[in-house]
Coordinates of C-alpha atoms in Angstrom, one line a residue:
M215 CA -13.2 15.0 -31.3
Q216 CA -13.6 11.2 -31.4
K217 CA -10.1 9.9 -30.5
P218 CA -7.1 11.0 -28.5
S219 CA -5.1 12.0 -31.5
D220 CA -7.7 14.5 -32.5
M221 CA -6.5 16.7 -29.6
D222 CA -3.0 18.2 -29.4
R223 CA -0.8 16.1 -27.1
S224 CA 0.2 18.9 -24.8
E225 CA -3.5 20.1 -24.5
R226 CA -4.6 16.5 -23.9
K227 CA -2.1 16.2 -21.1
R228 CA -3.3 19.4 -19.5
Q229 CA -6.9 18.3 -19.7
Y230 CA -6.1 14.9 -18.2
A231 CA -4.3 16.7 -15.3
A232 CA -7.4 18.8 -14.7
L233 CA -9.6 15.7 -14.8
R234 CA -7.4 13.8 -12.4
R235 CA -7.6 16.7 -9.9
A236 CA -11.4 16.7 -10.2
I237 CA -11.5 12.9 -9.6
I238 CA -9.3 13.1 -6.5
K239 CA -11.5 16.0 -5.2
E240 CA -14.5 13.8 -5.7
A241 CA -13.0 11.2 -3.5
S242 CA -14.2 8.2 -5.6
P243 CA -11.8 5.2 -5.4
E244 CA -13.5 3.6 -8.4
L245 CA -13.0 6.7 -10.5
V246 CA -9.3 6.9 -9.4
A247 CA -8.9 3.3 -10.4
K248 CA -10.4 3.7 -13.8
F249 CA -8.5 6.9 -14.7
S250 CA -5.2 5.5 -13.7
L251 CA -5.6 2.0 -15.2
A252 CA -7.6 2.8 -18.3
S253 CA -6.1 2.9 -21.8
D254 CA -5.6 6.3 -23.5
K255 CA -8.7 5.7 -25.5
E256 CA -10.8 5.0 -22.4
R257 CA -9.3 8.0 -20.6
F258 CA -10.2 10.2 -23.5
S259 CA -13.8 9.0 -23.3
M260 CA -13.8 9.9 -19.6
L261 CA -12.5 13.4 -20.5
K262 CA -15.2 13.9 -23.1
A263 CA -18.0 12.9 -20.7
W264 CA -16.6 15.2 -18.1
V265 CA -16.1 18.2 -20.4
Q266 CA -19.6 17.8 -22.0
N267 CA -21.5 17.4 -18.8
Q268 CA -19.2 19.0 -16.2
D269 CA -20.2 16.1 -14.0
L270 CA -18.1 13.1 -13.0
G271 CA -21.2 11.2 -12.3
E272 CA -21.7 10.8 -16.1
I273 CA -18.6 8.7 -16.3
E274 CA -19.4 5.0 -16.4
I275 CA -17.4 2.9 -14.0
E276 CA -17.1 -0.7 -15.3
E277 CA -17.3 -3.6 -12.8
K278 CA -13.7 -4.5 -13.2
Y279 CA -12.7 -1.2 -11.6
R280 CA -15.2 -1.7 -8.8
S281 CA -13.8 -5.2 -8.2
W282 CA -10.2 -3.8 -8.3
V283 CA -11.0 -1.4 -5.4
A284 CA -13.0 -4.1 -3.5
N285 CA -10.0 -6.4 -3.7
L286 CA -7.7 -3.6 -2.7
R287 CA -9.6 -3.0 0.5
T288 CA -9.8 -6.7 1.4
D289 CA -6.1 -7.3 0.8
R290 CA -5.0 -4.6 3.3
Y291 CA -5.1 -7.2 6.0
V292 CA -3.1 -10.5 6.4
T293 CA -4.0 -13.2 8.9
V294 CA -1.0 -14.5 10.9
T295 CA -0.5 -16.7 13.9
M296 CA 1.3 -15.5 17.0
L297 CA 4.1 -18.0 16.2
Q298 CA 4.5 -16.3 12.8
L299 CA 4.6 -12.8 14.3
E300 CA 7.3 -14.0 16.7
K301 CA 9.3 -15.4 13.8
I302 CA 9.0 -12.2 11.8
Y303 CA 9.8 -9.7 14.6
G304 CA 11.6 -11.8 17.1
K305 CA 11.1 -12.3 20.9
S306 CA 12.9 -9.3 22.3
T307 CA 11.2 -7.0 24.7
E308 CA 10.7 -4.4 21.9
A309 CA 9.3 -7.1 19.6
K310 CA 6.9 -8.3 22.3
K311 CA 5.6 -4.8 22.9
F312 CA 5.2 -4.2 19.2
I313 CA 3.3 -7.5 18.6
E314 CA 1.0 -6.5 21.5
E315 CA 0.2 -3.3 19.7
L316 CA -0.6 -5.1 16.5
C317 CA -3.0 -7.5 18.2
R318 CA -4.5 -5.0 20.6
G319 CA -8.3 -5.2 20.7
Q320 CA -8.3 -8.7 19.1
T321 CA -9.0 -12.0 20.9
G322 CA -7.6 -14.0 18.0
V323 CA -9.3 -16.9 16.1
P324 CA -8.4 -20.5 16.9
H325 CA -6.3 -22.2 14.2
P326 CA -8.5 -24.7 12.3
Q327 CA -5.9 -27.4 12.5
A328 CA -4.6 -26.6 16.0
P329 CA -7.4 -25.0 17.9
N330 CA -5.9 -25.8 21.3
V331 CA -2.5 -24.3 20.7
K332 CA -2.5 -20.8 22.2
K333 CA 0.3 -19.4 20.0
A334 CA -1.4 -20.7 16.9
R335 CA -4.4 -18.3 17.3
M336 CA -4.7 -16.1 14.3
F337 CA -4.7 -12.3 14.3
K338 CA -5.4 -9.7 11.5
V339 CA -2.7 -7.1 11.0
L340 CA -2.1 -4.5 8.3
R341 CA 0.4 -5.2 5.6
E342 CA 3.2 -2.6 4.9
V343 CA 4.9 -1.6 1.7
L344 CA 7.9 -3.8 1.1
E345 CA 9.8 -3.6 -2.2
E346 CA 11.7 -6.8 -2.7
N347 CA 14.6 -6.8 -5.1
S348 CA 16.3 -10.1 -5.9
S349 CA 19.5 -10.3 -7.8
G350 CA 20.0 -13.3 -10.1
S351 CA 20.0 -16.5 -8.2
Q352 CA 21.3 -14.8 -5.0
T353 CA 19.1 -14.8 -2.0
T354 CA 20.0 -11.3 -1.0
S355 CA 17.4 -8.6 -1.0
S356 CA 17.0 -4.9 -0.1
A357 CA 14.0 -3.1 1.3
S358 CA 13.1 0.5 0.4
I359 CA 11.4 2.0 3.4
S360 CA 9.7 5.3 4.0
G361 CA 7.1 6.6 6.3
R362 CA 6.5 7.3 10.0
V363 CA 6.6 4.8 12.8
K364 CA 4.2 5.8 15.6
E365 CA 4.5 3.2 18.4
A366 CA 7.5 3.6 20.8
A367 CA 8.1 -0.2 20.8
A368 CA 8.1 -0.2 17.0
K369 CA 10.8 2.5 16.9
G370 CA 13.1 0.5 19.1
L371 CA 12.7 -2.7 17.2
L372 CA 13.1 -0.9 13.8
S373 CA 16.3 0.7 15.0
K374 CA 17.8 -2.8 15.6
Q375 CA 16.4 -4.4 12.5
L376 CA 17.7 -1.7 10.2
G377 CA 21.2 -2.9 10.9
G378 CA 21.8 -4.5 7.5
L379 CA 19.8 -2.0 5.6
N380 CA 21.5 1.2 6.6
T381 CA 23.0 1.7 3.2
D382 CA 19.5 2.1 1.8
V383 CA 18.2 4.5 4.6
A384 CA 19.0 8.2 4.3
F385 CA 17.4 9.3 7.5
F386 CA 15.8 7.6 10.5
N387 CA 14.8 9.7 13.5
T388 CA 14.3 7.4 16.5
T389 CA 12.4 10.2 18.3
T390 CA 9.9 11.1 15.7
G391 CA 9.9 7.8 13.8
V392 CA 10.5 9.5 10.5
I393 CA 12.1 7.2 7.9
K394 CA 13.5 8.3 4.5
S395 CA 15.0 6.1 1.8
K396 CA 18.1 6.9 -0.3
K397 CA 16.8 5.1 -3.3
A398 CA 16.2 7.4 -6.3
K399 CA 12.7 7.9 -7.5
K400 CA 11.7 5.8 -10.5
E401 CA 8.9 6.4 -13.0
K402 CA 5.6 5.0 -11.8
T403 CA 3.6 2.4 -13.6
P404 CA -0.2 3.1 -14.1
E405 CA -0.9 0.7 -11.2
E406 CA 1.6 2.5 -9.0
E407 CA 0.1 5.9 -9.9
C408 CA -3.3 4.6 -9.1
L409 CA -2.2 3.4 -5.7
A410 CA -0.5 6.7 -5.0
D411 CA -3.8 8.5 -5.7
M412 CA -5.6 5.9 -3.5
K413 CA -3.4 6.9 -0.6
K414 CA -4.6 10.5 -0.8
L415 CA -8.2 9.1 -0.3
Q416 CA -7.5 6.6 2.5
K417 CA -8.9 8.8 5.2
K418 CA -12.1 9.0 3.3
F419 CA -12.8 5.4 2.7
F420 CA -10.7 3.4 5.2
D421 CA -11.9 3.0 8.8
V422 CA -10.1 4.3 11.9
H423 CA -8.6 0.9 12.9
Q424 CA -7.0 0.5 9.5
R425 CA -5.4 4.0 9.7
Y426 CA -4.2 3.5 13.3
H427 CA -1.5 0.9 12.8
V428 CA 1.7 1.5 10.9
I429 CA 3.6 -1.7 10.3
F430 CA 7.0 -0.7 9.3
L431 CA 8.6 -3.8 7.9
L432 CA 7.8 -7.4 6.9
W433 CA 10.6 -9.8 6.9
S434 CA 12.4 -10.8 3.8
R435 CA 12.1 -14.5 2.8
G436 CA 14.8 -14.5 0.2
S437 CA 14.5 -14.5 -3.6
G438 CA 11.6 -15.6 -5.6
I439 CA 9.0 -13.8 -3.6
D440 CA 5.9 -13.0 -5.6
A441 CA 4.3 -9.8 -4.1
P442 CA 1.4 -8.7 -6.3
L443 CA 1.1 -4.9 -6.5
L444 CA -2.4 -4.9 -5.2
R445 CA -1.2 -6.6 -2.0
D446 CA 1.7 -4.3 -1.7
Y447 CA -0.6 -1.3 -1.2
F448 CA 0.0 0.3 2.2
L449 CA 0.5 -2.8 2.2

């Protein structure tokens, strides 16, 4: 068999599923990226290499997929000033405690243009998944949220900030921090499927500090926000 059409579609789909399971078990982010983002022709070549050799190590991983994963890891963090954090989360008692959690263990880096301004010191925090939906020229947007909020301060702040989003939230338990969205599931793009598989591997190739924090919501800045899918991962 030289091309995808040489194999029955249903059988090809079954073999792809088996290959995907093997790749996830192998815990190789680069292989996950290639399998999810490759064309059907490239994916079929991966399948042939795996079937013939029974070894995922025989599958060539091009540099573009290695770079994709490297960029993904780098983009997990965003650098913000204390002033920006206060603008995003507010200055309430709950917000203050939450910001302290985000910056715990960091001394902050002086802002290059305002090194003597204490609140301009820059801190690294994890991004979080935020799906921004803009309608026409309106500046309204809605956030689809799901996950678990761990910090007690974060739970209190989220409970307040969810005020205008309650129509999109099916369940929020202020005790456990569990959040579920009402939004119906939509078919995933290849990139989204790849990111979903990456999440299954996060404990294997992300450090403890990255896994510790769960940032539940980044503020909405209105319409026209360009949020690349790569930077939306986890976020």
